[in-house]
CSV table of C-alpha atoms in Angstrom, one decimal:
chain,number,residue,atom,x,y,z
A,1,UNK,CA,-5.3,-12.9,4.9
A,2,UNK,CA,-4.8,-10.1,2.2
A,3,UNK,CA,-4.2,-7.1,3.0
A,4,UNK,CA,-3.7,-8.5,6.8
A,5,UNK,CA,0.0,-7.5,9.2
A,6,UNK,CA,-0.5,-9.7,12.6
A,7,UNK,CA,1.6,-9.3,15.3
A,8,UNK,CA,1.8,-12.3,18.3
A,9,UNK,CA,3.8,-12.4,21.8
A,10,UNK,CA,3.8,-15.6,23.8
A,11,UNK,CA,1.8,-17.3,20.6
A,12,UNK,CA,-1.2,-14.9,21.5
A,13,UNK,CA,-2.1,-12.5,18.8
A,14,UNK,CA,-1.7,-8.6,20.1
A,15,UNK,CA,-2.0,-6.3,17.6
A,16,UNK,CA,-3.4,-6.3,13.5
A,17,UNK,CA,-3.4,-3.8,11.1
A,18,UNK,CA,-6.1,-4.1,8.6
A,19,UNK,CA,-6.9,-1.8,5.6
A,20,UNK,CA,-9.5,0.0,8.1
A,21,UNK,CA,-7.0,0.3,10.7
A,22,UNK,CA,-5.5,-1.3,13.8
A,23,UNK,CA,-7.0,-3.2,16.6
A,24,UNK,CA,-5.3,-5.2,19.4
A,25,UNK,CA,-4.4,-5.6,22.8
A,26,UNK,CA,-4.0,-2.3,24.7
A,27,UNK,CA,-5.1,-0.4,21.2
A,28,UNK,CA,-8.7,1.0,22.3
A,29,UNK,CA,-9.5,3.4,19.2
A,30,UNK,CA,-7.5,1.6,17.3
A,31,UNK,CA,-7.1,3.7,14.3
A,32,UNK,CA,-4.4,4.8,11.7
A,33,UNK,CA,-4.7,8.4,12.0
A,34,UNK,CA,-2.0,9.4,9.7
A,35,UNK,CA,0.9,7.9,7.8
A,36,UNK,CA,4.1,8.8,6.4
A,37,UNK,CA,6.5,6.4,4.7
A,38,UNK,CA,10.2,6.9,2.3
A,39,UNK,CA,11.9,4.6,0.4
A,40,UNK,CA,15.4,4.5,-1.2
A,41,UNK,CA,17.0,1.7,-3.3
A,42,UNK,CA,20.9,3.3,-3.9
A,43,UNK,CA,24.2,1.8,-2.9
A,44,UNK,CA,25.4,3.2,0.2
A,45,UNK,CA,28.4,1.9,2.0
A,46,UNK,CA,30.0,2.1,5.5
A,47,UNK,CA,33.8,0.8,5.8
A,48,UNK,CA,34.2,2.6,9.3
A,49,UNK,CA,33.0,2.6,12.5
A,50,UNK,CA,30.5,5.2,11.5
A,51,UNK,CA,26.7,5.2,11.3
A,52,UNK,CA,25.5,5.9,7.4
A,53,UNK,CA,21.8,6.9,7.6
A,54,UNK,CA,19.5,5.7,4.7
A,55,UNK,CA,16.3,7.7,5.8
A,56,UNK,CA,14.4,10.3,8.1
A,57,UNK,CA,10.7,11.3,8.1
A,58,UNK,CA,8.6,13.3,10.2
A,59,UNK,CA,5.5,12.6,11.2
A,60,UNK,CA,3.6,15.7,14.1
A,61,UNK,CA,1.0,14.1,16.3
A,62,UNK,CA,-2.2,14.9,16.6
A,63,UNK,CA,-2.4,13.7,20.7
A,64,UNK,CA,-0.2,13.3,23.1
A,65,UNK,CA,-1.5,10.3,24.2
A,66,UNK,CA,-0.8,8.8,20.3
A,67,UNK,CA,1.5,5.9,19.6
A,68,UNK,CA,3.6,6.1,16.5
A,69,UNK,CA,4.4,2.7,14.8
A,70,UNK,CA,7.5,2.8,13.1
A,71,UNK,CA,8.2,-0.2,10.3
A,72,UNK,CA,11.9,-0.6,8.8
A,73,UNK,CA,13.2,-2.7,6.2
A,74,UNK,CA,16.2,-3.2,4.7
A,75,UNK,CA,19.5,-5.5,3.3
A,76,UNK,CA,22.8,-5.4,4.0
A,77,UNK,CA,25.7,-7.1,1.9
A,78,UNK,CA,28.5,-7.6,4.2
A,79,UNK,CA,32.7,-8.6,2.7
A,80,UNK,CA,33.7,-11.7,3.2
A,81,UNK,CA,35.6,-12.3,6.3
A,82,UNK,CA,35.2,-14.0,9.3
A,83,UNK,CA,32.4,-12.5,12.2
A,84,UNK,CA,30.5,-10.1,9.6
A,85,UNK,CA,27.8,-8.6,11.3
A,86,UNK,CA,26.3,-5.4,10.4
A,87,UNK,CA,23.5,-3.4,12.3
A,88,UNK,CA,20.3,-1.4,11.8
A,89,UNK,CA,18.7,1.1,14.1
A,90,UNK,CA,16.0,3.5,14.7
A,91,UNK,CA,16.1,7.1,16.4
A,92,UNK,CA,14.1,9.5,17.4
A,93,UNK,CA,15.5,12.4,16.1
A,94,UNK,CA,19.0,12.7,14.0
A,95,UNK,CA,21.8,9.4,14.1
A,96,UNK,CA,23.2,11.5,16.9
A,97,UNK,CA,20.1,12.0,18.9
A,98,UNK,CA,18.7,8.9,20.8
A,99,UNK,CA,18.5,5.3,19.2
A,100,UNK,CA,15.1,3.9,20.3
A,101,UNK,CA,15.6,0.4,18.5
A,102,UNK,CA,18.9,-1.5,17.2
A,103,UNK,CA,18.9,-5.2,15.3
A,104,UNK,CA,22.4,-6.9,14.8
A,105,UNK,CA,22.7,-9.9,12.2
A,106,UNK,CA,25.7,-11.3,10.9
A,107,UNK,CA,27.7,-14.7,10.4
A,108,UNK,CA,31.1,-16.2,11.8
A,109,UNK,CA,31.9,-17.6,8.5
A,110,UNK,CA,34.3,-16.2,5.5
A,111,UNK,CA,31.7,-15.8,3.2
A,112,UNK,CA,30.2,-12.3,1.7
A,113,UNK,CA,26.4,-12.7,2.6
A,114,UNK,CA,23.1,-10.5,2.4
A,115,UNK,CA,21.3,-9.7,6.0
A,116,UNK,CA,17.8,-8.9,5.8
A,117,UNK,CA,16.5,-6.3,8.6
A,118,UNK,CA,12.9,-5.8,9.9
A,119,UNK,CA,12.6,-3.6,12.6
A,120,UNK,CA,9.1,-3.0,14.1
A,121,UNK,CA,9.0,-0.2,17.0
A,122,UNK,CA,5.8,1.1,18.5
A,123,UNK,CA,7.0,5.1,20.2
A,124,UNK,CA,5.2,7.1,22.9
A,125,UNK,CA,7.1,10.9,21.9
A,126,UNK,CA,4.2,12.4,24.2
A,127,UNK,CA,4.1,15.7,22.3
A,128,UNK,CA,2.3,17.4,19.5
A,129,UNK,CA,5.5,18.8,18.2
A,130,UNK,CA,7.0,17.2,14.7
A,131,UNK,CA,8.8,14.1,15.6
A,132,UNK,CA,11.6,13.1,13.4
A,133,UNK,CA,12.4,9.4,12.8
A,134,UNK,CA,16.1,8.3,11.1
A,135,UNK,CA,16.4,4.8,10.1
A,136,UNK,CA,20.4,4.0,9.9
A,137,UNK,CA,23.1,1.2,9.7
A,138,UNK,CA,27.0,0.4,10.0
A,139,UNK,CA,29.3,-2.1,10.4
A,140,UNK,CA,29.2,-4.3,14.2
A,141,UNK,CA,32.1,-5.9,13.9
A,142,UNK,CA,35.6,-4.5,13.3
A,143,UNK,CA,36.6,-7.9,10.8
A,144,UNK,CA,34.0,-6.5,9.0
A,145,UNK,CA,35.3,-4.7,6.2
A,146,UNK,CA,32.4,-3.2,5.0
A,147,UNK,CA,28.3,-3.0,4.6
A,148,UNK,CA,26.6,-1.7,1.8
A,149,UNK,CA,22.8,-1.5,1.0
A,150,UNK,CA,24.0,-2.9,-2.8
A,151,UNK,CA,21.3,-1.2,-4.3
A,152,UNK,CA,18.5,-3.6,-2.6
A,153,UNK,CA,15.3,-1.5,-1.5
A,154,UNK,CA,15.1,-0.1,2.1
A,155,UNK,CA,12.3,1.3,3.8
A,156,UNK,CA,10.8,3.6,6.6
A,157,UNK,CA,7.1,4.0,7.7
A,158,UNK,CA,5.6,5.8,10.7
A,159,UNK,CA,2.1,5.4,11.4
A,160,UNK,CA,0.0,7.5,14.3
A,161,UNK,CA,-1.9,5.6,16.0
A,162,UNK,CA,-5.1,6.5,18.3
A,163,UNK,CA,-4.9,5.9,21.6
């Protein structure tokens, strides 16, 4: 429904986020406490083996006992050549700090193609102290000759979560 984000494992629904919050399995307050979100939409592009990051946020929570959903989005264009496959990920932290989520997609075919990413991560930081989140990509494949956002809109949201 409207204004509606189900989530489902094993075809049983677990978790929905609702303009008055979140309930689900596991999920006993169930609220949003807090959100932070960032957006970019400018052409970055990664010819290497390097990671390019597109976004970081912080987001401090209020108990250590709080989950912090983390929603990513974005598009990658990839060259044409055969096995193009780029990658998103997630840390905690900076792109050199720890990687808490990774999604590959790509294609064995010689064509230049757009990947979409969606990468949905719920953390347990344990702490009160400011957590920083950085949502980053590359190439996966050295025939890959490079992967670029191409201007399309990418996205990061962290939302606290009562536990």
């Amino acid at each position: 429904s409207a204004d509606t984000i189900k989530f489902s494992t094993g075809g049983v629904e677990r978790m929905q986020i609702t303009n008055s919050g979140v309930t689900g399995t596991g999920i006993s307050a169930g609220k949003v406490l807090q959100m932070v979100s960032a957006s970019g939409s400018s052409s970055i592009t990664t010819s290497g083996g390097s990671i390019s990051d597109l976004l970081n946020i912080s987001i401090t929570p209020a108990s250590t006992s709080n989950k912090i959903l983390l929603l990513a989005t974005m598009t990658t264009y990839t060259t044409h050549n055969n096995n193009s496959y780029a990658g998103a990920y997630l840390y905690r932290g900076t792109s050199s700090d720890t990687r808490i989520y990774e999604t590959t997609s790509g294609q064995s075919t010689q064509v230049s193609f757009y990947f979409p990413h969606s990468l949905v991560y719920v953390d347990s930081p344990n702490t009160t102290s400011a957590q920083t989140y950085t949502f980053s990509f590359s190439r996966q494949s050295i025939n890959t000759s490079s992967v670029s956002t191409d201007a399309k809109p990418y996205s990061l949201v962290a939302m606290e979560i009562a536990a």
